[in-house]
């Protein structure tokens, strides 16, 4: 009864548009105050423990990494290099869009950062060259989902801390789904633009292509440092985030593209974003403790076993649930609320924890593009000054591509588990 009341209170607060952190914190504190065996001291301890974690320190560092890449003009260099190399192909700027997002993803780790950085560059460039605005914005939104799938994926860090799995293993888990998403977006773009022979960029001399590629090469060093350091065992993911920030800071100073005013704005933006994320994490830690105390995972398992005892059916039910939750709840909050309940049930069904993590993260990232709450929709609307209905219209073909990729990683778990196993992240 107590558990049901807490969940009802959480849902009501979220429907009333109360900030997620408060919606998690208020029912938890009421529970603690009314339970004679609990105390405020325990509540404080559980709340602090949620953020008093070495892996969670990577979150603000990777947020700073993405903001530095954007503020220092590194995103423009990536876009220029991709345009020089791919623009001559029919519909080339569509592939430039995807390739630029892939390049920036190794530094951002978040779809919102990718959409904000790339939207301001790619959409005006595509529209000015004759690409439909809806298609341009829709593709930019869809390609922004590459960022939270590959290192340094911020949702992966949040999930790993919440579920108690290896951050490095989860980083590797997302690479194959990201590649599948890239292939799906390229195939969809080709189909839409296959008859638009006018959408070609002028030929670029090889010397200019070389200069553009060399200009973006130092930016690629961030990906080499982060991924190479983690794979080689030199850095933990948290340490890699700090080294990556230092590398980009030095690069920005060499480029002379980061003055004191821009640096201050970058730090302020990082503090605001990190603060909002970590407050939710702290509140969710107390809420998760209450759920565990009330045996929520065990009760959820018993309920699901009354519906099915087949792992595939369970994954389908989880995907349907996440489609709904992702449309109304920000991914970090959704992970912190649902994973403590669903992840133990997945283990009971015999589902690999990394496979389940990949399914959950990918599904919730699609929610960033799904109304009514999809945050990437609002970011793109603000950056590109495009009405949200136009963005959704442009996204419709790409929704199909994303659902196909989700189905593939759901029904073929080896695609998400073999790379971490090959690289030695799992025994």
Short mmCIF file of C-alpha atoms in Angstrom, two decimals:
data_model
loop_
_atom_site.label_atom_id
_atom_site.label_comp_id
_atom_site.label_asym_id
_atom_site.label_seq_id
_atom_site.Cartn_x
_atom_site.Cartn_y
_atom_site.Cartn_z
CA UNK A 1 0.00 0.00 0.00
CA UNK A 2 2.81 2.41 0.93
CA UNK A 3 4.65 1.66 -2.31
CA UNK A 4 1.52 2.29 -4.40
CA UNK A 5 0.93 5.63 -2.67
CA UNK A 6 4.51 6.71 -3.34
CA UNK A 7 4.26 5.87 -7.03
CA UNK A 8 0.91 7.66 -7.29
CA UNK A 9 2.39 10.72 -5.57
CA UNK A 10 5.37 10.69 -7.96
CA UNK A 11 3.13 10.46 -11.03
CA UNK A 12 0.84 13.24 -9.78
CA UNK A 13 3.76 15.56 -9.07
CA UNK A 14 5.23 14.91 -12.50
CA UNK A 15 1.86 15.57 -14.14
CA UNK A 16 1.70 18.86 -12.22
CA UNK A 17 5.06 19.75 -13.82
CA UNK A 18 6.86 19.80 -10.49
CA UNK A 19 10.65 19.59 -11.08
CA UNK A 20 11.75 15.97 -11.27
CA UNK A 21 14.13 16.28 -8.30
CA UNK A 22 11.34 17.53 -6.04
CA UNK A 23 8.90 14.95 -7.40
CA UNK A 24 11.36 12.26 -6.29
CA UNK A 25 12.38 13.89 -3.03
CA UNK A 26 9.02 14.88 -1.52
CA UNK A 27 7.38 11.39 -1.42
CA UNK A 28 10.66 9.92 -0.15
CA UNK A 29 10.92 12.41 2.72
CA UNK A 30 7.27 11.88 3.65
CA UNK A 31 7.96 8.13 3.76
CA UNK A 32 10.99 8.64 6.01
CA UNK A 33 9.09 10.96 8.37
CA UNK A 34 6.16 8.55 8.70
CA UNK A 35 8.27 5.40 9.13
CA UNK A 36 9.32 5.01 12.79
CA UNK A 37 12.24 2.75 11.82
CA UNK A 38 13.77 5.36 9.50
CA UNK A 39 15.28 8.76 10.27
CA UNK A 40 16.29 11.98 8.57
CA UNK A 41 19.91 11.00 9.17
CA UNK A 42 19.41 7.94 6.98
CA UNK A 43 17.67 10.09 4.36
CA UNK A 44 20.60 12.52 4.24
CA UNK A 45 23.08 9.66 4.07
CA UNK A 46 21.26 7.97 1.18
CA UNK A 47 20.87 11.25 -0.70
CA UNK A 48 24.56 12.14 -0.40
CA UNK A 49 25.64 8.62 -1.35
CA UNK A 50 23.91 9.07 -4.69
CA UNK A 51 26.47 11.67 -5.82
CA UNK A 52 29.40 10.69 -3.59
CA UNK A 53 30.74 8.39 -6.26
CA UNK A 54 33.94 8.43 -8.33
CA UNK A 55 32.22 7.31 -11.58
CA UNK A 56 29.54 10.01 -11.28
CA UNK A 57 32.32 12.63 -11.26
CA UNK A 58 32.71 11.92 -14.98
CA UNK A 59 29.30 13.48 -15.69
CA UNK A 60 30.21 17.17 -15.11
CA UNK A 61 33.62 16.60 -16.73
CA UNK A 62 32.13 15.20 -19.93
CA UNK A 63 29.53 17.98 -19.97
CA UNK A 64 32.41 20.46 -19.76
CA UNK A 65 34.21 18.56 -22.53
CA UNK A 66 31.26 18.98 -24.90
CA UNK A 67 30.78 22.63 -24.01
CA UNK A 68 34.48 23.34 -24.60
CA UNK A 69 34.35 21.65 -28.01
CA UNK A 70 31.41 23.84 -28.95
CA UNK A 71 32.74 27.11 -27.54
CA UNK A 72 36.21 26.72 -29.04
CA UNK A 73 34.99 26.23 -32.61
CA UNK A 74 36.04 22.58 -32.84
CA UNK A 75 32.55 21.66 -34.06
CA UNK A 76 32.98 24.01 -37.02
CA UNK A 77 36.27 22.33 -37.95
CA UNK A 78 34.62 18.90 -37.85
CA UNK A 79 31.77 20.14 -40.06
CA UNK A 80 34.16 21.76 -42.56
CA UNK A 81 36.22 18.57 -42.84
CA UNK A 82 33.13 16.39 -43.36
CA UNK A 83 31.80 18.82 -45.99
CA UNK A 84 35.08 18.78 -47.93
CA UNK A 85 35.22 14.98 -47.91
CA UNK A 86 31.54 14.06 -48.44
CA UNK A 87 29.85 17.09 -49.97
CA UNK A 88 30.38 16.03 -53.60
CA UNK A 89 28.12 12.98 -53.16
CA UNK A 90 24.45 13.39 -54.11
CA UNK A 91 22.71 14.56 -50.97
CA UNK A 92 26.17 14.91 -49.50
CA UNK A 93 25.25 17.37 -46.75
CA UNK A 94 22.94 14.74 -45.25
CA UNK A 95 25.93 12.43 -44.82
CA UNK A 96 28.00 15.39 -43.62
CA UNK A 97 25.33 15.95 -40.98
CA UNK A 98 25.61 12.36 -39.76
CA UNK A 99 29.42 12.27 -39.93
CA UNK A 100 29.73 15.59 -38.05
CA UNK A 101 27.45 14.36 -35.29
CA UNK A 102 29.49 11.17 -35.07
CA UNK A 103 32.71 13.17 -34.77
CA UNK A 104 31.30 15.54 -32.17
CA UNK A 105 29.75 12.65 -30.24
CA UNK A 106 33.17 11.48 -29.01
CA UNK A 107 33.37 14.74 -27.06
CA UNK A 108 29.80 15.56 -26.05
CA UNK A 109 28.15 12.42 -24.64
CA UNK A 110 24.69 14.01 -24.74
CA UNK A 111 22.09 14.40 -27.49
CA UNK A 112 21.08 17.87 -26.32
CA UNK A 113 24.65 19.17 -26.60
CA UNK A 114 24.98 17.64 -30.07
CA UNK A 115 21.66 19.10 -31.25
CA UNK A 116 22.53 22.56 -29.93
CA UNK A 117 26.04 22.58 -31.40
CA UNK A 118 25.30 20.99 -34.75
CA UNK A 119 21.87 22.51 -35.26
CA UNK A 120 23.27 26.02 -35.44
CA UNK A 121 25.81 24.97 -38.11
CA UNK A 122 24.20 22.21 -40.15
CA UNK A 123 20.59 23.30 -40.59
CA UNK A 124 21.33 26.78 -42.07
CA UNK A 125 23.98 25.23 -44.36
CA UNK A 126 21.57 22.56 -45.63
CA UNK A 127 18.60 24.90 -46.09
CA UNK A 128 20.71 27.45 -47.99
CA UNK A 129 21.72 24.71 -50.43
CA UNK A 130 18.18 23.58 -51.22
CA UNK A 131 17.52 20.83 -48.67
CA UNK A 132 13.98 20.88 -47.23
CA UNK A 133 13.97 22.52 -43.79
CA UNK A 134 11.89 19.73 -42.23
CA UNK A 135 14.32 17.09 -43.51
CA UNK A 136 17.37 19.10 -42.39
CA UNK A 137 16.11 19.63 -38.85
CA UNK A 138 14.72 16.10 -38.58
CA UNK A 139 18.02 14.53 -39.62
CA UNK A 140 19.94 16.78 -37.22
CA UNK A 141 17.70 15.63 -34.38
CA UNK A 142 17.98 11.96 -35.33
CA UNK A 143 21.78 12.09 -35.70
CA UNK A 144 22.08 13.75 -32.29
CA UNK A 145 21.14 10.38 -30.76
CA UNK A 146 24.56 9.02 -31.76
CA UNK A 147 26.14 11.04 -28.92
CA UNK A 148 24.49 9.30 -25.95
CA UNK A 149 25.28 5.86 -27.39
CA UNK A 150 29.07 6.04 -27.70
CA UNK A 151 31.79 7.09 -25.26
CA UNK A 152 31.61 9.38 -23.37
CA UNK A 153 27.88 8.63 -23.07
CA UNK A 154 26.43 10.47 -20.07
CA UNK A 155 23.31 8.23 -19.93
CA UNK A 156 25.65 5.22 -19.83
CA UNK A 157 27.45 6.67 -16.81
CA UNK A 158 24.15 7.34 -15.03
CA UNK A 159 22.91 3.84 -15.85
CA UNK A 160 26.17 2.18 -14.76
CA UNK A 161 26.16 3.94 -11.40
CA UNK A 162 22.48 3.13 -10.87
CA UNK A 163 22.66 -0.54 -11.87
CA UNK A 164 26.14 -1.28 -10.54
CA UNK A 165 27.71 -2.29 -13.86
CA UNK A 166 31.06 -1.29 -15.33
CA UNK A 167 31.13 2.15 -16.96
CA UNK A 168 33.83 1.03 -19.39
CA UNK A 169 31.85 -2.07 -20.40
CA UNK A 170 28.73 0.01 -20.93
CA UNK A 171 30.71 2.48 -23.06
CA UNK A 172 31.71 -0.39 -25.36
CA UNK A 173 28.17 -1.79 -25.38
CA UNK A 174 26.82 1.29 -27.15
CA UNK A 175 29.25 1.36 -30.07
CA UNK A 176 27.55 -1.27 -32.26
CA UNK A 177 24.04 0.24 -31.75
CA UNK A 178 25.55 3.61 -32.72
CA UNK A 179 26.99 2.13 -35.92
CA UNK A 180 23.62 0.52 -36.71
CA UNK A 181 21.93 3.88 -36.17
CA UNK A 182 24.42 5.60 -38.50
CA UNK A 183 23.75 2.99 -41.22
CA UNK A 184 19.98 3.36 -40.76
CA UNK A 185 20.13 7.16 -40.96
CA UNK A 186 22.32 7.04 -44.08
CA UNK A 187 19.99 4.54 -45.76
CA UNK A 188 16.92 6.62 -44.91
CA UNK A 189 18.57 9.81 -46.16
CA UNK A 190 19.59 8.08 -49.41
CA UNK A 191 16.03 6.90 -49.99
CA UNK A 192 14.54 10.35 -49.38
CA UNK A 193 17.11 12.18 -51.56
CA UNK A 194 17.73 9.52 -54.21
CA UNK A 195 16.11 11.62 -56.98
CA UNK A 196 17.62 14.97 -55.97
CA UNK A 197 20.60 15.09 -58.32
CA UNK A 198 20.78 18.85 -57.74
CA UNK A 199 21.91 18.32 -54.14
CA UNK A 200 25.65 18.12 -54.77
CA UNK A 201 28.33 20.41 -53.47
CA UNK A 202 30.89 21.87 -55.89
CA UNK A 203 34.03 19.81 -56.31
CA UNK A 204 36.73 20.59 -53.78
CA UNK A 205 40.42 20.33 -54.72
CA UNK A 206 42.31 17.55 -52.97
CA UNK A 207 44.63 20.09 -51.43
CA UNK A 208 41.68 21.82 -49.77
CA UNK A 209 40.28 18.49 -48.63
CA UNK A 210 43.62 17.69 -47.07
CA UNK A 211 43.75 21.03 -45.25
CA UNK A 212 40.21 20.55 -43.92
CA UNK A 213 41.02 17.04 -42.73
CA UNK A 214 44.22 18.22 -41.05
CA UNK A 215 42.25 21.03 -39.39
CA UNK A 216 39.91 18.49 -37.79
CA UNK A 217 42.61 15.96 -36.95
CA UNK A 218 43.59 17.52 -33.58
CA UNK A 219 39.92 17.41 -32.56
CA UNK A 220 39.95 13.67 -33.22
CA UNK A 221 42.70 13.42 -30.63
CA UNK A 222 40.08 13.81 -27.90
CA UNK A 223 38.38 10.60 -29.05
CA UNK A 224 41.74 8.82 -29.21
CA UNK A 225 42.61 9.95 -25.68
CA UNK A 226 39.25 9.00 -24.20
CA UNK A 227 38.69 5.69 -25.96
CA UNK A 228 42.35 4.69 -26.19
CA UNK A 229 42.99 5.51 -22.55
CA UNK A 230 40.01 3.46 -21.39
CA UNK A 231 40.74 0.47 -23.65
CA UNK A 232 44.42 0.38 -22.75
CA UNK A 233 43.68 0.57 -19.04
CA UNK A 234 45.68 3.78 -18.62
CA UNK A 235 42.61 5.74 -17.47
CA UNK A 236 39.34 4.96 -15.83
CA UNK A 237 36.40 6.65 -17.62
CA UNK A 238 36.40 9.35 -14.93
CA UNK A 239 40.12 10.02 -15.33
CA UNK A 240 39.72 10.01 -19.12
CA UNK A 241 37.12 12.77 -18.81
CA UNK A 242 39.57 14.99 -16.93
CA UNK A 243 42.40 14.35 -19.39
CA UNK A 244 40.03 15.01 -22.30
CA UNK A 245 39.01 18.37 -20.83
CA UNK A 246 42.67 19.33 -20.36
CA UNK A 247 43.46 18.33 -23.96
CA UNK A 248 40.60 20.40 -25.41
CA UNK A 249 41.52 23.35 -23.23
CA UNK A 250 45.08 23.28 -24.57
CA UNK A 251 43.72 22.89 -28.11
CA UNK A 252 41.44 25.91 -27.66
CA UNK A 253 44.37 27.98 -26.40
CA UNK A 254 46.46 26.93 -29.41
CA UNK A 255 43.61 27.90 -31.75
CA UNK A 256 43.15 31.14 -29.75
CA UNK A 257 39.41 30.56 -29.98
CA UNK A 258 38.53 30.75 -26.27
CA UNK A 259 38.69 34.14 -24.57
CA UNK A 260 37.93 34.81 -20.89
CA UNK A 261 34.31 35.81 -21.52
CA UNK A 262 33.57 32.69 -23.56
CA UNK A 263 35.38 30.51 -21.02
CA UNK A 264 33.26 31.97 -18.22
CA UNK A 265 30.04 31.29 -20.16
CA UNK A 266 31.22 27.74 -20.84
CA UNK A 267 31.91 27.08 -17.16
CA UNK A 268 28.61 28.65 -16.12
CA UNK A 269 26.68 26.53 -18.61
CA UNK A 270 28.49 23.43 -17.35
CA UNK A 271 27.67 24.23 -13.72
CA UNK A 272 23.99 24.77 -14.55
CA UNK A 273 23.66 21.54 -16.53
CA UNK A 274 25.70 19.45 -14.09
CA UNK A 275 23.83 20.84 -11.10
CA UNK A 276 20.44 19.95 -12.54
CA UNK A 277 21.59 16.41 -13.35
CA UNK A 278 23.28 15.75 -10.00
CA UNK A 279 20.34 17.07 -7.96
CA UNK A 280 18.12 14.55 -9.76
CA UNK A 281 20.69 11.80 -9.10
CA UNK A 282 20.81 12.64 -5.38
CA UNK A 283 17.01 12.69 -5.06
CA UNK A 284 16.69 9.45 -7.01
CA UNK A 285 19.17 7.76 -4.66
CA UNK A 286 16.80 8.28 -1.72
CA UNK A 287 13.79 7.27 -3.83
CA UNK A 288 15.63 4.11 -4.92
CA UNK A 289 16.43 3.27 -1.30
CA UNK A 290 12.73 3.51 -0.45
CA UNK A 291 11.84 1.29 -3.43
CA UNK A 292 14.36 -1.32 -2.31
CA UNK A 293 13.09 -1.12 1.28
CA UNK A 294 9.55 -1.74 0.03
CA UNK A 295 10.69 -4.68 -2.14
CA UNK A 296 9.69 -2.97 -5.39
CA UNK A 297 11.96 -5.12 -7.64
CA UNK A 298 10.60 -8.35 -6.15
CA UNK A 299 7.00 -7.18 -6.50
CA UNK A 300 7.64 -6.08 -10.09
CA UNK A 301 9.12 -9.48 -10.90
CA UNK A 302 6.13 -11.27 -9.43
CA UNK A 303 3.76 -9.04 -11.43
CA UNK A 304 5.62 -9.57 -14.69
CA UNK A 305 5.83 -13.33 -14.17
CA UNK A 306 2.02 -13.37 -14.00
CA UNK A 307 2.05 -11.92 -17.54
CA UNK A 308 4.89 -13.90 -19.11
CA UNK A 309 7.89 -16.09 -18.36
CA UNK A 310 9.59 -15.54 -21.74
CA UNK A 311 12.56 -13.13 -21.93
CA UNK A 312 11.65 -11.80 -25.38
CA UNK A 313 8.09 -11.00 -24.31
CA UNK A 314 9.53 -9.28 -21.23
CA UNK A 315 11.79 -7.12 -23.42
CA UNK A 316 8.86 -6.22 -25.67
CA UNK A 317 6.83 -5.17 -22.62
CA UNK A 318 9.77 -3.11 -21.33
CA UNK A 319 10.14 -1.40 -24.71
CA UNK A 320 6.46 -0.51 -24.76
CA UNK A 321 6.73 0.88 -21.23
CA UNK A 322 9.81 2.90 -22.12
CA UNK A 323 8.18 4.33 -25.24
CA UNK A 324 5.53 5.86 -23.00
CA UNK A 325 7.88 6.90 -20.19
CA UNK A 326 10.45 8.35 -22.60
CA UNK A 327 7.83 10.61 -24.14
CA UNK A 328 6.97 12.24 -20.81
CA UNK A 329 10.11 11.94 -18.68
CA UNK A 330 13.69 13.12 -19.16
CA UNK A 331 16.05 10.12 -19.72
CA UNK A 332 18.19 10.67 -16.63
CA UNK A 333 15.12 10.69 -14.40
CA UNK A 334 13.63 7.68 -16.22
CA UNK A 335 16.85 5.68 -15.74
CA UNK A 336 17.09 6.56 -12.06
CA UNK A 337 13.44 5.66 -11.40
CA UNK A 338 13.00 2.53 -13.54
CA UNK A 339 16.38 0.81 -13.65
CA UNK A 340 16.52 -0.10 -9.92
CA UNK A 341 13.20 -1.89 -10.45
CA UNK A 342 13.60 -3.39 -13.93
CA UNK A 343 17.29 -4.35 -14.02
CA UNK A 344 17.01 -7.01 -11.25
CA UNK A 345 13.94 -8.44 -13.00
CA UNK A 346 15.90 -8.65 -16.27
CA UNK A 347 18.59 -10.67 -14.48
CA UNK A 348 15.91 -13.08 -13.22
CA UNK A 349 14.80 -13.55 -16.84
CA UNK A 350 18.38 -14.41 -17.77
CA UNK A 351 18.97 -11.25 -19.82
CA UNK A 352 22.54 -10.00 -19.94
CA UNK A 353 22.83 -6.75 -17.92
CA UNK A 354 24.75 -5.01 -20.73
CA UNK A 355 22.19 -6.05 -23.33
CA UNK A 356 19.36 -4.78 -21.15
CA UNK A 357 21.22 -1.51 -20.59
CA UNK A 358 21.63 -1.00 -24.34
CA UNK A 359 17.91 -1.55 -24.93
CA UNK A 360 16.89 0.84 -22.14
CA UNK A 361 19.30 3.62 -23.13
CA UNK A 362 18.50 3.47 -26.85
CA UNK A 363 14.75 3.45 -26.20
CA UNK A 364 14.90 6.40 -23.81
CA UNK A 365 17.05 8.37 -26.27
CA UNK A 366 14.27 8.05 -28.85
CA UNK A 367 12.09 9.69 -26.20
CA UNK A 368 14.22 12.83 -26.55
CA UNK A 369 12.66 13.23 -30.00
CA UNK A 370 9.13 12.27 -28.97
CA UNK A 371 6.47 14.82 -27.98
CA UNK A 372 5.25 16.13 -25.64
CA UNK A 373 8.43 16.41 -23.53
CA UNK A 374 11.18 15.54 -26.06
CA UNK A 375 13.95 17.94 -25.02
CA UNK A 376 15.84 17.77 -28.32
CA UNK A 377 12.73 19.02 -30.10
CA UNK A 378 12.75 22.20 -28.00
CA UNK A 379 16.50 22.66 -28.37
CA UNK A 380 16.28 22.39 -32.15
CA UNK A 381 13.28 24.70 -32.23
CA UNK A 382 15.23 27.33 -30.30
CA UNK A 383 18.51 26.96 -32.18
CA UNK A 384 17.05 26.78 -35.71
CA UNK A 385 13.87 28.84 -35.16
CA UNK A 386 11.80 26.02 -36.63
CA UNK A 387 8.25 25.21 -35.41
CA UNK A 388 8.06 21.92 -33.53
CA UNK A 389 5.37 20.48 -35.91
CA UNK A 390 7.84 21.00 -38.78
CA UNK A 391 10.59 19.24 -36.82
CA UNK A 392 8.30 16.29 -36.07
CA UNK A 393 7.29 16.06 -39.74
CA UNK A 394 10.96 15.89 -40.70
CA UNK A 395 11.61 13.24 -38.05
CA UNK A 396 8.84 10.85 -39.15
CA UNK A 397 10.96 8.81 -41.63
CA UNK A 398 13.78 8.59 -39.10
CA UNK A 399 11.47 7.33 -36.34
CA UNK A 400 11.00 4.21 -38.47
CA UNK A 401 14.76 3.79 -38.84
CA UNK A 402 15.28 4.14 -35.09
CA UNK A 403 12.55 1.60 -34.28
CA UNK A 404 14.19 -0.88 -36.67
CA UNK A 405 17.55 -0.43 -34.90
CA UNK A 406 15.87 -0.84 -31.51
CA UNK A 407 14.26 -4.08 -32.68
CA UNK A 408 17.60 -5.38 -33.94
CA UNK A 409 19.44 -4.75 -30.68
CA UNK A 410 16.48 -6.13 -28.70
CA UNK A 411 16.24 -9.44 -30.55
CA UNK A 412 19.97 -9.96 -31.24
CA UNK A 413 21.74 -9.46 -27.89
CA UNK A 414 25.11 -10.59 -29.24
CA UNK A 415 25.38 -7.27 -31.11
CA UNK A 416 25.60 -5.44 -27.79
CA UNK A 417 27.62 -7.93 -25.75
CA UNK A 418 30.36 -9.23 -28.05
CA UNK A 419 32.48 -6.07 -28.18
CA UNK A 420 32.79 -5.65 -24.37
CA UNK A 421 33.62 -9.38 -24.18
CA UNK A 422 36.25 -9.18 -26.95
CA UNK A 423 37.89 -6.15 -25.33
CA UNK A 424 38.02 -7.88 -21.95
CA UNK A 425 35.49 -5.77 -20.07
CA UNK A 426 33.46 -8.83 -19.07
CA UNK A 427 34.62 -12.30 -18.09
#
